């Protein structure tokens, strides 16, 4: 959940809202302020140093060569669009669940809450093995889908379900929070003005929760892109970028893995920064 | 006409119990009660927003108990106006008509009517977040009224306004009610607001409708201690009605006896603070008046233009005097005074 909260904050809380949240209470104790400042600096250095060191110590020409390598380009594109497909499936199936969780009470709701967050807390390699037991050729869904011509082992479909499994909680939790924030009185007003429940969802609840849903989709996409453990179990091939980094590292060593890792980091960071900028600009 | 018959709603720990209320067409009815008394729940259940456990809601002569909110032809305006923040003021106003699938010409005509009524042409293109409280209220009222509802439900529409604006909006609501001849059901916790606006008032407390009547009924003739206290009567005494040696009807409370009008029965007596006169003890006036008691001022509670004067006459009574009268009489804490009240102003009821 820590990881979820970290990424969620990156996207959802704008600077304006952050400023509002400290209004009325300021840290005036100088000692405490400095102590917290130093501790904060340590963790920020710990997070940023390995990333920036790796980017800084990579030569641009090697990076460009790696980027032009068809194997690398293909794996990065595969990573991007398989994560996108997983996100779109997550959107279709996750948003209705998020709405139900936010707007209804039912027996076993706590259990469902726990179930939604399950993929976050279990080791991802274990998640991959668990998925194999459902989507493997010999098992329940795998056999049915195989008869329809869809295989999950070593295929795009396998990558997508692995990404979907590990990253969909980010979308559901964020969308749920978005729906919970929609004032029920707005929905009540819409109903009394003549909107059916479905129209209220389409014209009021969904547009008002849209930013949280988008934030959740970005988080899900980013998390899907970075997935390794579950994907490597279910679909080593075709290789997504994190698997390619691992394979280059195992086969040729650090120097061959690094440029691909750097490209992956740059793309991920660019996506994060651009989307955050777009969200922030809209917030203003 | 709206008719609520033995309505029961359960929401977690809160229960609205056996609510009965009839509201005439074109009436301005105010439901008043303290926070958590169930007034908003009652309002929302008329709009069909809660499942009914027991009882019936009748609208326009039809049983609407299980009718969906979108089919009830009622509009609701909440305290914070609840405008849709993601669309412009104009789209907010058009929302209901769009949802009801009205023709464009009809929508335009209705929009123009509202724009004229509320003088809001300059606000139409703006997002709700850029509007002031008063402007938001106009948009919310326009949105609620342009679908021509049978009943307009107002949930604490004045509570977030400053006193000056509140008086203006009160006047606007009165004008609106007169011009549009729409039935209005207005919920508030402010008794003065209820008195100022309501053709009739329903007092609600603890999920139960305690009394329904004209402002004069509620103000002068509360039927329970709860209503009396809510109507700020302040002086509520427990006792019984007795006959004096001369055959006068008296209300005896403690050692004090108050002369009351004949035919009054009950074990509670209410005297409104503004019906009690306070005089300096030796001013020579009204010494032989009825219901005249000597006493001592215990406390003076300054409210600005008026003051509450607590007088001990053997039992504690509170009188309301104007600042001018207080200064003229030189009233101060610890001063010996006389109080008097007219027997006709004493209200007796059985709890």
Coordinates of C-alpha atoms in Angstrom, one line a residue, chain A residues 9-279:
Chain A
X9 CA 0.2 11.4 -4.1
X10 CA 2.4 12.2 -7.1
X11 CA -0.6 12.5 -9.4
X12 CA -3.6 13.3 -7.4
X13 CA -2.6 16.0 -4.9
X14 CA -1.8 19.2 -6.7
X15 CA 0.5 21.8 -5.3
X16 CA -2.5 24.1 -4.7
X17 CA -4.3 21.5 -2.6
X18 CA -1.1 20.7 -0.7
X19 CA -0.7 24.3 0.2
X20 CA -4.3 24.4 1.4
X21 CA -3.7 21.3 3.6
X22 CA -1.1 23.1 5.7
X23 CA -3.1 26.3 6.0
X24 CA -3.5 27.2 9.6
X25 CA -0.7 25.1 11.0
X26 CA 2.9 25.8 10.5
X27 CA 6.0 24.0 11.8
X28 CA 7.5 26.7 13.9
X29 CA 9.9 24.7 16.0
X30 CA 13.3 25.3 14.4
X31 CA 15.0 22.2 15.8
X32 CA 12.2 19.9 14.7
X33 CA 12.1 21.6 11.3
X34 CA 15.8 21.0 10.7
X35 CA 15.7 17.4 12.0
X36 CA 12.8 16.6 9.6
X37 CA 14.5 18.5 6.8
X38 CA 17.7 16.4 7.2
X39 CA 15.8 13.1 7.4
X40 CA 13.7 14.1 4.4
X41 CA 16.9 14.9 2.5
X42 CA 18.4 11.5 3.2
X43 CA 15.4 9.7 1.8
X44 CA 15.2 12.0 -1.2
X45 CA 18.9 11.3 -2.0
X46 CA 18.3 7.6 -1.5
X47 CA 15.5 7.7 -4.1
X48 CA 17.1 10.0 -6.7
X49 CA 20.8 9.2 -6.5
X50 CA 20.8 5.7 -8.1
X51 CA 18.5 6.9 -10.9
X52 CA 20.4 10.1 -11.7
X53 CA 23.8 8.4 -11.3
X54 CA 22.8 5.8 -13.8
X55 CA 21.4 8.3 -16.3
X56 CA 24.4 10.7 -15.8
X57 CA 27.1 8.0 -16.3
X58 CA 25.6 6.6 -19.5
X59 CA 27.1 8.0 -22.7
X60 CA 24.6 9.5 -25.1
X61 CA 26.0 7.6 -28.1
X62 CA 25.6 4.3 -26.4
X63 CA 22.1 5.3 -25.3
X64 CA 21.2 6.2 -28.9
X65 CA 22.6 3.0 -30.3
X66 CA 20.6 1.0 -27.8
X67 CA 17.5 3.0 -28.6
X68 CA 18.0 2.3 -32.3
X69 CA 18.5 -1.4 -31.6
X70 CA 15.3 -3.1 -33.0
X71 CA 15.2 -5.6 -30.2
X72 CA 15.2 -2.8 -27.6
X73 CA 12.6 -0.6 -29.5
X74 CA 10.4 -3.6 -29.9
X75 CA 10.5 -4.6 -26.3
X76 CA 9.8 -1.0 -25.1
X77 CA 6.9 -0.6 -27.5
X78 CA 5.6 -4.0 -26.4
X79 CA 5.9 -2.8 -22.7
X80 CA 4.0 0.4 -23.5
X81 CA 1.1 -1.1 -25.4
X82 CA 0.7 -4.2 -23.3
X83 CA 0.5 -2.0 -20.2
X84 CA -2.0 0.2 -22.1
X85 CA -4.2 -2.8 -23.0
X86 CA -4.1 -3.9 -19.4
X87 CA -5.1 -0.4 -18.3
X88 CA -8.0 -0.3 -20.7
X89 CA -9.3 -3.7 -19.5
X90 CA -8.8 -2.4 -15.9
X91 CA -10.8 0.7 -16.8
X92 CA -13.7 -1.3 -18.2
X93 CA -13.9 -3.8 -15.3
X94 CA -12.4 -1.8 -12.5
X95 CA -14.4 1.5 -12.7
X96 CA -17.8 -0.2 -12.2
X97 CA -16.3 -2.1 -9.2
X98 CA -14.9 1.2 -7.8
X99 CA -18.3 2.8 -8.2
X100 CA -20.0 0.0 -6.4
X101 CA -17.5 0.1 -3.6
X102 CA -17.9 3.8 -3.2
X103 CA -21.7 4.1 -3.5
X104 CA -23.2 0.9 -2.0
X105 CA -23.0 -1.2 1.1
X106 CA -23.2 -4.9 0.9
X107 CA -22.4 -7.9 3.1
X108 CA -18.7 -8.9 2.7
X109 CA -17.6 -5.4 1.5
X110 CA -14.6 -5.5 3.7
X111 CA -13.6 -8.8 2.2
X112 CA -13.9 -7.4 -1.3
X113 CA -11.7 -4.5 -0.2
X114 CA -9.1 -6.9 1.0
X115 CA -9.4 -8.9 -2.2
X116 CA -8.8 -5.8 -4.4
X117 CA -5.6 -5.0 -2.6
X118 CA -4.4 -8.6 -2.6
X119 CA -2.2 -8.3 -5.7
X120 CA -0.3 -5.4 -4.0
X121 CA 0.6 -7.4 -1.0
X122 CA 1.5 -10.8 -2.5
X123 CA 5.0 -11.3 -4.1
X124 CA 4.6 -10.8 -7.8
X125 CA 6.5 -13.9 -8.8
X126 CA 3.9 -15.8 -6.6
X127 CA 1.2 -13.9 -8.4
X128 CA 2.7 -15.1 -11.8
X129 CA 2.6 -18.7 -10.6
X130 CA -1.0 -18.2 -9.3
X131 CA -2.0 -16.9 -12.7
X132 CA -0.4 -19.9 -14.4
X133 CA -2.7 -22.2 -12.4
X134 CA -5.7 -20.4 -14.0
X135 CA -4.5 -19.4 -17.4
X136 CA -2.0 -22.3 -18.1
X137 CA -2.9 -24.6 -21.0
X138 CA -3.8 -27.4 -18.7
X139 CA -6.0 -25.3 -16.4
X140 CA -9.5 -24.0 -16.2
X141 CA -9.6 -20.7 -18.1
X142 CA -6.4 -21.5 -20.1
X143 CA -8.0 -24.6 -21.6
X144 CA -11.2 -22.7 -22.5
X145 CA -9.3 -19.7 -24.0
X146 CA -6.9 -22.1 -25.8
X147 CA -9.9 -23.6 -27.6
X148 CA -10.8 -20.1 -28.8
X149 CA -7.2 -19.6 -30.1
X150 CA -5.9 -17.5 -27.2
X151 CA -2.9 -18.7 -25.3
X152 CA -1.4 -17.0 -22.3
X153 CA 2.0 -18.7 -22.0
X154 CA 4.7 -16.7 -23.8
X155 CA 2.3 -14.4 -25.5
X156 CA 1.0 -10.8 -25.4
X157 CA -2.2 -12.0 -23.7
X158 CA 0.0 -13.5 -20.9
X159 CA 1.9 -10.2 -20.5
X160 CA -1.4 -8.3 -20.3
X161 CA -3.1 -10.5 -17.7
X162 CA 0.1 -10.4 -15.6
X163 CA 0.2 -6.7 -15.8
X164 CA -3.5 -6.4 -15.2
X165 CA -3.4 -8.6 -12.1
X166 CA -0.6 -6.7 -10.4
X167 CA -1.6 -3.1 -11.3
X168 CA -5.4 -3.0 -11.4
X169 CA -5.7 -2.3 -7.6
X170 CA -4.1 1.1 -8.3
X171 CA -6.9 2.1 -10.7
X172 CA -9.7 0.6 -8.5
X173 CA -8.6 2.3 -5.3
X174 CA -8.0 5.7 -7.0
X175 CA -11.3 5.6 -8.9
X176 CA -13.1 4.5 -5.7
X177 CA -11.7 7.5 -3.8
X178 CA -12.8 9.7 -6.7
X179 CA -16.3 8.4 -6.5
X180 CA -16.4 8.8 -2.8
X181 CA -15.4 12.4 -3.1
X182 CA -18.4 13.1 -5.3
X183 CA -20.9 14.8 -3.0
X184 CA -24.0 12.6 -2.8
X185 CA -26.1 15.7 -2.8
X186 CA -25.0 16.5 -6.4
X187 CA -26.2 13.0 -7.4
X188 CA -29.5 13.6 -5.4
X189 CA -30.0 16.9 -7.2
X190 CA -29.4 15.2 -10.6
X191 CA -32.0 12.6 -9.7
X192 CA -34.6 15.1 -8.7
X193 CA -34.0 17.1 -11.9
X194 CA -35.0 14.0 -13.9
X195 CA -31.8 12.0 -14.4
X196 CA -32.0 8.3 -14.1
X197 CA -29.4 6.5 -12.0
X198 CA -27.4 5.7 -15.2
X199 CA -27.7 9.3 -16.5
X200 CA -26.5 10.5 -13.1
X201 CA -23.5 8.2 -13.3
X202 CA -22.7 9.3 -16.8
X203 CA -23.3 13.1 -16.5
X204 CA -22.4 13.7 -12.8
X205 CA -20.5 11.0 -10.9
X206 CA -18.2 9.9 -13.7
X207 CA -17.1 13.4 -14.9
X208 CA -16.5 14.5 -11.3
X209 CA -14.5 11.5 -10.5
X210 CA -12.7 11.6 -13.8
X211 CA -9.5 13.1 -12.5
X212 CA -9.1 10.4 -9.9
X213 CA -9.9 7.8 -12.5
X214 CA -7.3 9.2 -14.9
X215 CA -4.8 9.4 -12.1
X216 CA -5.5 5.8 -11.3
X217 CA -5.1 4.8 -15.0
X218 CA -1.7 6.5 -15.1
X219 CA -0.6 4.8 -12.0
X220 CA -1.9 1.5 -13.3
X221 CA -0.1 2.0 -16.6
X222 CA 3.1 3.0 -14.9
X223 CA 2.9 0.1 -12.6
X224 CA 2.1 -2.3 -15.4
X225 CA 5.1 -1.0 -17.4
X226 CA 7.5 -1.7 -14.6
X227 CA 6.2 -5.2 -13.8
X228 CA 8.7 -8.0 -14.0
X229 CA 8.1 -10.8 -11.5
X230 CA 4.7 -11.9 -12.6
X231 CA 5.4 -11.4 -16.3
X232 CA 8.6 -13.4 -16.4
X233 CA 6.8 -16.4 -14.9
X234 CA 3.9 -16.4 -17.4
X235 CA 5.6 -14.9 -20.5
X236 CA 9.3 -14.7 -20.8
X237 CA 8.9 -14.2 -24.5
X238 CA 8.0 -11.9 -26.2
X239 CA 10.3 -9.8 -24.0
X240 CA 9.0 -6.7 -22.3
X241 CA 11.7 -4.1 -21.4
X242 CA 12.1 -5.1 -17.7
X243 CA 12.7 -8.7 -18.8
X244 CA 15.1 -7.6 -21.5
X245 CA 17.1 -5.6 -19.0
X246 CA 17.2 -8.7 -16.8
X247 CA 18.3 -10.9 -19.7
X248 CA 21.0 -8.6 -20.8
X249 CA 22.3 -8.3 -17.3
X250 CA 22.3 -12.1 -16.8
X251 CA 23.9 -12.8 -20.2
X252 CA 26.3 -9.9 -20.9
X253 CA 26.6 -8.1 -17.6
X254 CA 25.9 -4.6 -16.2
X255 CA 27.2 -2.5 -19.1
X256 CA 24.8 -4.1 -21.6
X257 CA 21.8 -3.9 -19.3
X258 CA 22.4 -0.3 -18.2
X259 CA 21.5 1.6 -21.5
X260 CA 18.2 -0.3 -21.8
X261 CA 17.4 0.4 -18.1
X262 CA 18.2 4.1 -18.6
X263 CA 16.0 4.3 -21.7
X264 CA 13.2 2.7 -19.7
X265 CA 13.7 5.1 -16.8
X266 CA 13.7 8.1 -19.1
X267 CA 10.5 7.0 -20.8
X268 CA 8.8 6.3 -17.5
X269 CA 9.9 9.6 -16.1
X270 CA 8.8 11.5 -19.2
X271 CA 5.4 9.9 -19.1
X272 CA 5.1 10.8 -15.4
X273 CA 6.2 14.4 -15.7
X274 CA 4.1 15.1 -18.8
X275 CA 1.0 13.6 -17.4
X276 CA 1.5 15.3 -14.0
X277 CA 2.0 18.6 -15.8
X278 CA -1.2 18.1 -17.8
X279 CA -3.2 17.3 -14.6

